[in-house]
PDB file of C-alpha atoms and ligand atoms in Angstrom:
ATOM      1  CA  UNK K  21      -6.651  -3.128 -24.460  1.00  0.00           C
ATOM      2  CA  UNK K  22      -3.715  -0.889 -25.410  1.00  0.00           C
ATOM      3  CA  UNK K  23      -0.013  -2.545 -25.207  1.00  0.00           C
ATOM      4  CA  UNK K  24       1.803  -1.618 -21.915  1.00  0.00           C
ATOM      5  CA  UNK K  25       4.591   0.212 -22.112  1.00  0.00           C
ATOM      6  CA  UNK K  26       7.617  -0.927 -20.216  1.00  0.00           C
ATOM      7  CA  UNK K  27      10.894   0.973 -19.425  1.00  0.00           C
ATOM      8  CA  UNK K  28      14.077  -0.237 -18.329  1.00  0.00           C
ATOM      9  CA  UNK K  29      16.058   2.013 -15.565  1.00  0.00           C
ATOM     10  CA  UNK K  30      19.478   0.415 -15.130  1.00  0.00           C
ATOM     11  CA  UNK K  31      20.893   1.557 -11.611  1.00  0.00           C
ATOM     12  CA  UNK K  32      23.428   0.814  -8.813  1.00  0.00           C
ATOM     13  CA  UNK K  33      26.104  -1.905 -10.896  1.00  0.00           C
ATOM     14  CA  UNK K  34      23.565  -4.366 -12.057  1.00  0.00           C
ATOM     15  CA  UNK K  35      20.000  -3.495 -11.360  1.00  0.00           C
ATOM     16  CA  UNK K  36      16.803  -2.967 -13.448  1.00  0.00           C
ATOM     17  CA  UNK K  37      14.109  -0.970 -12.130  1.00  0.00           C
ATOM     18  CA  UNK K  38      11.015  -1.539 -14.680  1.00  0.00           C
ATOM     19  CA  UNK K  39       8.418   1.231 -15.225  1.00  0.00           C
ATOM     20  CA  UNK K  40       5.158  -0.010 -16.399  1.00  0.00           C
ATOM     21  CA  UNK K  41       2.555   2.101 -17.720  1.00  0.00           C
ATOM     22  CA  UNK K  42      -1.018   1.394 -19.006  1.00  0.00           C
ATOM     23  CA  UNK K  43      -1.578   4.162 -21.703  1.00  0.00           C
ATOM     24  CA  UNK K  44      -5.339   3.911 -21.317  1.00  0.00           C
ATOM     25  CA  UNK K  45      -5.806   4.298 -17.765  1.00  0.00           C
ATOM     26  CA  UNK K  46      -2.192   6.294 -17.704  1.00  0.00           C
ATOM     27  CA  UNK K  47      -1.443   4.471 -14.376  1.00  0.00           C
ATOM     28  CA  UNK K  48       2.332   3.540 -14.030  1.00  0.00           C
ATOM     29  CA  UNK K  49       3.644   1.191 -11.548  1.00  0.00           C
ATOM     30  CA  UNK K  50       7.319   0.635 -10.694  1.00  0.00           C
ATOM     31  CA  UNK K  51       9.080  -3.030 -10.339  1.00  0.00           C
ATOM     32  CA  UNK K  52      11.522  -3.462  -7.601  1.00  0.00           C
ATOM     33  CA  UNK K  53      12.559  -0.021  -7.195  1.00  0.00           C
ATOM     34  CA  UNK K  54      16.192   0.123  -5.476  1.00  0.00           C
ATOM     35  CA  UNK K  55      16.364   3.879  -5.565  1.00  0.00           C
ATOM     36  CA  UNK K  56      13.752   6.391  -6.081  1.00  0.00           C
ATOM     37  CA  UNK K  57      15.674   9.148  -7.928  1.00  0.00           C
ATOM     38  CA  UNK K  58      16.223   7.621 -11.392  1.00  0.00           C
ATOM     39  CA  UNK K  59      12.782   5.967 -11.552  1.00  0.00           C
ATOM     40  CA  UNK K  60      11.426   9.738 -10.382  1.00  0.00           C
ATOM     41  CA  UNK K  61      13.396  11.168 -13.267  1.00  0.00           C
ATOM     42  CA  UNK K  62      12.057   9.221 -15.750  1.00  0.00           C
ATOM     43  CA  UNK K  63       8.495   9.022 -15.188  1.00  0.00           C
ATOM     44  CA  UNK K  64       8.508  12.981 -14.888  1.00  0.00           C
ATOM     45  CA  UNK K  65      10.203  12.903 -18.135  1.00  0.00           C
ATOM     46  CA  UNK K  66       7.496  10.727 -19.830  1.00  0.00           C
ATOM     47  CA  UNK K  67       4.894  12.821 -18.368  1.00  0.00           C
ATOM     48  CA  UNK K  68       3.780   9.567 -16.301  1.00  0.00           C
ATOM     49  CA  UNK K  69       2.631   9.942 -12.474  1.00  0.00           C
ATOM     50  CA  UNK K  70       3.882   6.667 -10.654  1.00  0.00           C
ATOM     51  CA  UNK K  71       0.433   5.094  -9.031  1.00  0.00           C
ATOM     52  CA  UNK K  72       1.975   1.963  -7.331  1.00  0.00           C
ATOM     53  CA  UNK K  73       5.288   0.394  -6.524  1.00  0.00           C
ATOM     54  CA  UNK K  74       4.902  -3.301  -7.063  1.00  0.00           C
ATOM     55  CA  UNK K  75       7.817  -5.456  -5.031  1.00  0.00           C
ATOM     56  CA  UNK K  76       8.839  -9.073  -5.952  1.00  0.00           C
ATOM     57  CA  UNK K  77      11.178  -9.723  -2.156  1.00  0.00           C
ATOM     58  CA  UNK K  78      12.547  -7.782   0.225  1.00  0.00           C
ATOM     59  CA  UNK K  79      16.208  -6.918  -0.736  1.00  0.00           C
ATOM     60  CA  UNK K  80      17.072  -3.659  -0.442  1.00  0.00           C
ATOM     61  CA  UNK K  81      18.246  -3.464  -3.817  1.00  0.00           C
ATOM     62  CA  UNK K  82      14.431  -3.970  -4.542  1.00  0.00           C
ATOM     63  CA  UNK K  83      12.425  -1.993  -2.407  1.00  0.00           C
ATOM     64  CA  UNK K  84      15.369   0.709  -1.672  1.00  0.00           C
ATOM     65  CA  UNK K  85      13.056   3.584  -3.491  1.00  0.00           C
ATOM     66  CA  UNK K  86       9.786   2.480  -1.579  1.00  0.00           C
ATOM     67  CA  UNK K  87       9.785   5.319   0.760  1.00  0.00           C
ATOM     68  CA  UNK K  88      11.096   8.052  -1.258  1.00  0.00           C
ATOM     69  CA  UNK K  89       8.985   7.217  -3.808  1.00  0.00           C
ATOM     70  CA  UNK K  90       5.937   6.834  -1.961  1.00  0.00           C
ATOM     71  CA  UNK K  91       6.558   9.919   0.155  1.00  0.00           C
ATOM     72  CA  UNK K  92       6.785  12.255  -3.299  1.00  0.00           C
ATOM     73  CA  UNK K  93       3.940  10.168  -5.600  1.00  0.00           C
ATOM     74  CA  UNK K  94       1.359   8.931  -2.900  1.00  0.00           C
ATOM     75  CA  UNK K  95       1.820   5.774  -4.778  1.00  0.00           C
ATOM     76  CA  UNK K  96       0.068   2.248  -3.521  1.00  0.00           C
ATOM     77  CA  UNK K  97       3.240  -0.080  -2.409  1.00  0.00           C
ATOM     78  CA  UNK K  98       2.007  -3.645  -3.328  1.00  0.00           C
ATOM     79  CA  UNK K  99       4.558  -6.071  -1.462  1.00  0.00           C
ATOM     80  CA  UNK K 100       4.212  -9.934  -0.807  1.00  0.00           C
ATOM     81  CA  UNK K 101       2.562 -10.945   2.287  1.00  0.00           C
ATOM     82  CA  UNK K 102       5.253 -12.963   3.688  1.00  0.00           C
ATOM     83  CA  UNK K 103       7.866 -10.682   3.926  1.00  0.00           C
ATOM     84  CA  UNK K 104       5.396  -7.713   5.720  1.00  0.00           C
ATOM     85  CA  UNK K 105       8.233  -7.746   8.748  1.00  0.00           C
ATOM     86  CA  UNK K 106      10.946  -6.348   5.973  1.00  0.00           C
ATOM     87  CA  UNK K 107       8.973  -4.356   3.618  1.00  0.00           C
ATOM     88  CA  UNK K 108       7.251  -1.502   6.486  1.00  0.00           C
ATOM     89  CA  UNK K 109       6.282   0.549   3.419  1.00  0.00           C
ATOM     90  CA  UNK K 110       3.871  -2.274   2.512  1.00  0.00           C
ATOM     91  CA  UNK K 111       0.615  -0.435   1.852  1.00  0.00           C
ATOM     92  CA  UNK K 112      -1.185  -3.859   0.369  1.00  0.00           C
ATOM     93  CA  UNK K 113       0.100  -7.678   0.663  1.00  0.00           C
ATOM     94  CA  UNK K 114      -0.493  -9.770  -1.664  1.00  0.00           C
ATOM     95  CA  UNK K 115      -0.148 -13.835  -2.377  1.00  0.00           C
ATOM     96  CA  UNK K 116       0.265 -16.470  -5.170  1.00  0.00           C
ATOM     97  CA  UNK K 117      -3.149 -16.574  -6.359  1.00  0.00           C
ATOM     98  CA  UNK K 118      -3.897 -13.206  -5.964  1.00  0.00           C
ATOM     99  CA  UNK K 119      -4.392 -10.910  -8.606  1.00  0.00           C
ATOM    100  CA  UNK K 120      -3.294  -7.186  -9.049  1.00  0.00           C
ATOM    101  CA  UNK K 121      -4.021  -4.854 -11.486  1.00  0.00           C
ATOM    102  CA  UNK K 122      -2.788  -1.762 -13.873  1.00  0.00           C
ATOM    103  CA  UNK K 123      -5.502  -0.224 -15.124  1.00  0.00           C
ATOM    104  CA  UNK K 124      -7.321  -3.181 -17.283  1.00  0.00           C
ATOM    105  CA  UNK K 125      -4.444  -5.384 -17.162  1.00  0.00           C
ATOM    106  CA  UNK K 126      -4.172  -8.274 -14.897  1.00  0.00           C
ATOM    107  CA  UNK K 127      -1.458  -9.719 -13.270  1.00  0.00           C
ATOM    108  CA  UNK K 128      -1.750 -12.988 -11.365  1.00  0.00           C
ATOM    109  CA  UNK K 129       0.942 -13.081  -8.159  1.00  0.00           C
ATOM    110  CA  UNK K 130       2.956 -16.553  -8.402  1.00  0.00           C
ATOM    111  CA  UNK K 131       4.604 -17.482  -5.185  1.00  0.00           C
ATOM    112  CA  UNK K 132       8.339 -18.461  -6.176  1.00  0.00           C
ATOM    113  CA  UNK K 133       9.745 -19.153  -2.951  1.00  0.00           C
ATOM    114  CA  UNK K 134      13.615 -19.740  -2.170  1.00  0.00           C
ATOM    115  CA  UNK K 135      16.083 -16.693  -3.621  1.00  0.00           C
ATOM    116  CA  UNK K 136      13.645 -15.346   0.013  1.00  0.00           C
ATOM    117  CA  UNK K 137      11.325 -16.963   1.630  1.00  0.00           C
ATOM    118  CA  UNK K 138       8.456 -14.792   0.515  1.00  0.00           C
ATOM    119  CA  UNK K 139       9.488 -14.236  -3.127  1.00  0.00           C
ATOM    120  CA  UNK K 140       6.602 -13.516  -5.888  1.00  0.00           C
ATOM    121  CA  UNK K 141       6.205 -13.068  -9.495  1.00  0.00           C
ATOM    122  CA  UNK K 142       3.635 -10.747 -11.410  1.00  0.00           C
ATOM    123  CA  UNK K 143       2.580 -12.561 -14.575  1.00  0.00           C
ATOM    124  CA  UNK K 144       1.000 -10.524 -17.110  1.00  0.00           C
ATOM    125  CA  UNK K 145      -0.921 -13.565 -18.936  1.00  0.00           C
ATOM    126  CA  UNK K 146      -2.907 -11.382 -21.484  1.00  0.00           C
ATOM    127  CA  UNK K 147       0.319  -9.393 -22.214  1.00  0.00           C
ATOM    128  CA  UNK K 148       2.817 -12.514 -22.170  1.00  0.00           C
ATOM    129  CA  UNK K 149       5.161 -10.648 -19.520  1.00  0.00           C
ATOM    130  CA  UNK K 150       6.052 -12.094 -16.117  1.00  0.00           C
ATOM    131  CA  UNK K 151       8.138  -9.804 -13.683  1.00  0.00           C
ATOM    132  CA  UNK K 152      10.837 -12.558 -11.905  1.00  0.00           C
ATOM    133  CA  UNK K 153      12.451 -10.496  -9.712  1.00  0.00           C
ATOM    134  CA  UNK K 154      15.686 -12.679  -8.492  1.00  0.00           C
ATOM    135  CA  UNK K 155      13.770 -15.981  -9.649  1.00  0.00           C
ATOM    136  CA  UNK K 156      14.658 -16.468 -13.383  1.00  0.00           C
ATOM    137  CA  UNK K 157      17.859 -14.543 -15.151  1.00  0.00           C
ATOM    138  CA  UNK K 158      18.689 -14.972 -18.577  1.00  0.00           C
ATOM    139  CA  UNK K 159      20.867 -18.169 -18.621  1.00  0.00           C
ATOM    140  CA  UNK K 160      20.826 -18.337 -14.682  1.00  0.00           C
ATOM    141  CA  UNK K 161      18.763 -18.383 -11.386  1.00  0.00           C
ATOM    142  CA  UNK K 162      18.529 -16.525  -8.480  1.00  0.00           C
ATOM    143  CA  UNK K 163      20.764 -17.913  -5.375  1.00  0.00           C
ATOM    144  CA  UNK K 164      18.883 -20.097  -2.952  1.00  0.00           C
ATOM    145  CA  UNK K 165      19.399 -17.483   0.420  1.00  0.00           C
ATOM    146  CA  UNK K 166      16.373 -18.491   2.202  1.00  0.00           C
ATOM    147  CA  UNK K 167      14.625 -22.069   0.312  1.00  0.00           C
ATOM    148  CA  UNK K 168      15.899 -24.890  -0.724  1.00  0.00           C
ATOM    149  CA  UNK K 169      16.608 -26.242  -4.463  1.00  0.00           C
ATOM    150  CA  UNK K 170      13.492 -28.450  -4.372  1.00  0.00           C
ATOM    151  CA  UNK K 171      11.730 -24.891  -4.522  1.00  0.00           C
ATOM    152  CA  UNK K 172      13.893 -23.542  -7.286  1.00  0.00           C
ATOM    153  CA  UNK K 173      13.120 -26.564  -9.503  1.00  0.00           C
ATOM    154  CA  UNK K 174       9.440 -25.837  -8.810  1.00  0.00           C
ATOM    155  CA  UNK K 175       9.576 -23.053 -10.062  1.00  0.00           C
ATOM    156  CA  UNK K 176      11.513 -23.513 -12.881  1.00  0.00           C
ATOM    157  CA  UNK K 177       9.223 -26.096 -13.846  1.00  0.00           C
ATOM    158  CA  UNK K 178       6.546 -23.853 -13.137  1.00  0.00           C
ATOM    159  CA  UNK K 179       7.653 -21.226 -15.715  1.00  0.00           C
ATOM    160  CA  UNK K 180       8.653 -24.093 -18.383  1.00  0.00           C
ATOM    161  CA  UNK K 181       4.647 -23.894 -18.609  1.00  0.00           C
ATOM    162  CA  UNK K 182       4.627 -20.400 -20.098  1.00  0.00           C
ATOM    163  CA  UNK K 183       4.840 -20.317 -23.929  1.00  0.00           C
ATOM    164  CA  UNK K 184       7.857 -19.527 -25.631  1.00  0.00           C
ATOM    165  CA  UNK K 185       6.803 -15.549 -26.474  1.00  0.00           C
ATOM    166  CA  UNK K 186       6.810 -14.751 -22.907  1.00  0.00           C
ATOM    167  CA  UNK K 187       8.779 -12.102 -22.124  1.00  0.00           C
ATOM    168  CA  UNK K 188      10.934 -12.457 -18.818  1.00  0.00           C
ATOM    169  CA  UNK K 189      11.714  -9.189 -17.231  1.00  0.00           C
ATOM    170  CA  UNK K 190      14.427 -10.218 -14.714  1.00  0.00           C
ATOM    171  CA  UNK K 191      16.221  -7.333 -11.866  1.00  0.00           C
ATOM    172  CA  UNK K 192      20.027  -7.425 -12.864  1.00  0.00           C
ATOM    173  CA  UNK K 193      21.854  -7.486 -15.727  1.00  0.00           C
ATOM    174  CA  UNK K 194      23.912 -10.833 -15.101  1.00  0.00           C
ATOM    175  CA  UNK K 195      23.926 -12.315 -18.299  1.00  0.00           C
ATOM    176  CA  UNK K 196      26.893 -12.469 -19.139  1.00  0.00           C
ATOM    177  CA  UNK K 197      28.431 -13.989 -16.463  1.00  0.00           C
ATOM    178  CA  UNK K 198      25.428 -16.676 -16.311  1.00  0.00           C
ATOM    179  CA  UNK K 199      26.122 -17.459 -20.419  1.00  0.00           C
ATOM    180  CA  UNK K 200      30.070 -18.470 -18.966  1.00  0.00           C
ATOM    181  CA  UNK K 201      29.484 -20.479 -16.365  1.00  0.00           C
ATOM    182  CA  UNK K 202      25.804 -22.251 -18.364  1.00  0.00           C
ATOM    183  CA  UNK K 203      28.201 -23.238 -21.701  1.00  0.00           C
ATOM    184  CA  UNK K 204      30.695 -25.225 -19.191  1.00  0.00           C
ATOM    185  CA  UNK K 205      27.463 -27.059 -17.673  1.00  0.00           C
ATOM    186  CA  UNK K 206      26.457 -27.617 -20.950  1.00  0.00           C
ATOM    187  CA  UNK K 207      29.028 -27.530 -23.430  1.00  0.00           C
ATOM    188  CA  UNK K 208      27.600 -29.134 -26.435  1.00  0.00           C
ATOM    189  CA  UNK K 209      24.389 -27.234 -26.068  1.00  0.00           C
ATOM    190  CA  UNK K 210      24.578 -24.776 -29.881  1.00  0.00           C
ATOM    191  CA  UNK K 211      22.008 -22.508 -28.934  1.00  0.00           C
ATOM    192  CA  UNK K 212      23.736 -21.545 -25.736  1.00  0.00           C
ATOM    193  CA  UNK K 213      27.470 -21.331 -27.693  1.00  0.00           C
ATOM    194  CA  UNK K 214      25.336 -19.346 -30.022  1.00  0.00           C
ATOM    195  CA  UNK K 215      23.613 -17.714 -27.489  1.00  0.00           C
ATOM    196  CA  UNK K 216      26.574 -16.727 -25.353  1.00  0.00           C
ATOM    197  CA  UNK K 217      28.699 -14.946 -28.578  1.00  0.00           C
ATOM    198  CA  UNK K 218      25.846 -12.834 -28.911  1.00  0.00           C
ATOM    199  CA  UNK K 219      25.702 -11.818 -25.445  1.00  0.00           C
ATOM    200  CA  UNK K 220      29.245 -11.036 -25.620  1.00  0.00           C
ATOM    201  CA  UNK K 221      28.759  -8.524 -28.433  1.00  0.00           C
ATOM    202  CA  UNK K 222      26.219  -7.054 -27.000  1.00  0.00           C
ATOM    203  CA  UNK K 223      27.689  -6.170 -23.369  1.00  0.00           C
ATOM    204  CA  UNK K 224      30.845  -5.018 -25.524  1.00  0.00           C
ATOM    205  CA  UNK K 225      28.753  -2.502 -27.379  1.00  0.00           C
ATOM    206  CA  UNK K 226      27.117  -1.028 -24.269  1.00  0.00           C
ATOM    207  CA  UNK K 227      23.270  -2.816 -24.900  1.00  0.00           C
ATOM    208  CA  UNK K 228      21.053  -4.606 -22.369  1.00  0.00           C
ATOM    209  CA  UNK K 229      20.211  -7.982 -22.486  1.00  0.00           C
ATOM    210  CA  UNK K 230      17.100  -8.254 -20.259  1.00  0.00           C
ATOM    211  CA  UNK K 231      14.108  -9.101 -21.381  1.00  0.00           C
ATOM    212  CA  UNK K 232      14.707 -12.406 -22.457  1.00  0.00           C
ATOM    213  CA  UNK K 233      12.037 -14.654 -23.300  1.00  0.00           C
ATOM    214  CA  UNK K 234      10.991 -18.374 -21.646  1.00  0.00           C
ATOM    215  CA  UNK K 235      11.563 -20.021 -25.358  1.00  0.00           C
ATOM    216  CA  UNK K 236      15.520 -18.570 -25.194  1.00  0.00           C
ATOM    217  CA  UNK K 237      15.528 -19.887 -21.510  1.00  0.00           C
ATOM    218  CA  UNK K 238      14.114 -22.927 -22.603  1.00  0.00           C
ATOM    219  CA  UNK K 239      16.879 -23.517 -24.765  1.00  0.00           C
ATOM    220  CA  UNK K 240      19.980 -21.998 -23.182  1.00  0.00           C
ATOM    221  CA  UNK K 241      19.300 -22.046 -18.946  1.00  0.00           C
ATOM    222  CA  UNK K 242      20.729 -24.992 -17.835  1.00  0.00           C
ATOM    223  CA  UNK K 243      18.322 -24.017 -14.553  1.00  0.00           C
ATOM    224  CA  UNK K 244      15.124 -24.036 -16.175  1.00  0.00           C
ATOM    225  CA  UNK K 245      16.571 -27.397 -18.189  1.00  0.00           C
ATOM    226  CA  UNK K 246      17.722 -29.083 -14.819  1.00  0.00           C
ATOM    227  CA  UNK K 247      15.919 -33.021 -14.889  1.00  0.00           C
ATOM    228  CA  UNK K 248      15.533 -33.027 -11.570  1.00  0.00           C
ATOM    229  CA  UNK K 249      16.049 -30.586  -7.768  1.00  0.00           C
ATOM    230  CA  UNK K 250      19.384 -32.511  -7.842  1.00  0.00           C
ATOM    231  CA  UNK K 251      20.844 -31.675 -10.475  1.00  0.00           C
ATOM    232  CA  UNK K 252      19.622 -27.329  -9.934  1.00  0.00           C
ATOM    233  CA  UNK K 253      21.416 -27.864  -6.573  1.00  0.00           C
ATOM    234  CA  UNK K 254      24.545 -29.043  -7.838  1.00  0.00           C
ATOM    235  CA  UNK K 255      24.953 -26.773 -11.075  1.00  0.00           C
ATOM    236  CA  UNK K 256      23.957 -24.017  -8.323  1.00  0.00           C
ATOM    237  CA  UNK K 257      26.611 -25.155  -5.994  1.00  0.00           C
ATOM    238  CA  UNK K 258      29.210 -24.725  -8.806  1.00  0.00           C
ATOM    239  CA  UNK K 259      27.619 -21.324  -9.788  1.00  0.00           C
ATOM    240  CA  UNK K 260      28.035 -19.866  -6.380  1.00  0.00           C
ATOM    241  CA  UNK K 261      32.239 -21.500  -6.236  1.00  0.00           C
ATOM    242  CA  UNK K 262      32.851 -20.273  -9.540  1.00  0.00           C
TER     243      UNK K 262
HETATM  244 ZN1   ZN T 303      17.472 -10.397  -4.299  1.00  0.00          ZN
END
């Protein structure tokens, strides 16, 4: 099975649209598009014809490029079942436990309530990817708008089961801030002081930081580290004063 080839399209302030594409079947599919013209732009320029639009929640600054996109590809929109009533463009709901496809590759849906009340994950086991959405960020978690932190622990716990290699692709680019606020949760933590100076000299020359992996995330993300609910409620409390 030929690697997949993943893209990241940084739009609006903080976003990341992903474009996947399967090389052997030449499908592409589009993560969490919050505007179509970008991700247009650069599949045309890879020569890649967008076949589906896969969304992880409603947001608009997820499924913003649905219709436009749709409207000029014919692409499939694949959007989770729970949140039909705000995703119209829906063309097929899925579920955790569900599985959805590029080409040969398999993705199994993961349902990762409480950023929304519908939220799901895409996890690429063969390829050691998982698409988070607003679940997971490097150093951080998504806010709890619509589920409670009993849910956020489950699913932290729930990706703590993924090997370290996994590659996390996450929808903003809020590393930086999340490295800031993680080192004075856990200040004597050396791979997250580590962690955070590289971060910093990154963002200062311009790069990404997204993907990030669940083994950096199991060392640095005082989220995915939380003991217990309580404890991801009340760093996420702080998170959302600070
Ligand atoms: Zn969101």
């Amino acid at each position: 099975m030929a690697v997949l080839e993943i893209v990241r399209i940084p739009v609006l302030s903080d976003n990341y649209v992903w474009l996947v594409h399967d090389p052997e079947s030449f499908e592409t599919m589009v993560v969490d598009p919050a505007v179509a013209d970008p991700v247009l732009a650069e599949a045309d320029a890879r020569g890649w014809p967008i076949t589906a639009i896969w969304n992880t929640h409603w947001h608009p600054d997820h499924t913003g490029g649905n219709a436009d996109i749709k409207a000029k590809t014919g692409c499939e929109i694949i959007a989770p079942a729970a949140e039909r009533e705000r995703i119209p463009t829906a063309d097929r709901l899925v579920s955790g436990g569900d599985q959805v496809r590029l080409g040969a590759h398999v993705a199994d849906v993961w349902d990762v309530p409480a950023h929304t009340a519908g939220h799901i994950a895409y996890h690429f086991a063969d390829d050691s990817a998982i698409f988070v959405g607003d679940t997971l960020f490097a150093m951080g978690c998504g806010r709890l708008f619509e589920g409670t932190a009993e849910q956020m622990f489950a699913n932290m716990q729930r990706l703590g089961t993924l090997g370290d290699a996994t590659r996390v692709y996450c929808a903003h680019e809020y590393t930086l801030s999340n490295a800031r606020f993680a080192v004075t949760v856990d200040p004597d933590n050396a791979a997250l002081t580590a962690r955070l100076a590289e971060v910093e000299a990154a963002r200062a020359a311009g790069e990404a930081t997204v993907p990030t992996t669940i083994g950096a995330e199991r060392a640095t993300n005082p989220f995915l580290r939380a003991p217990s609910a309580a404890e991801l409620g009340r760093i996420r409390a702080l998170k959302d004063a600070a």
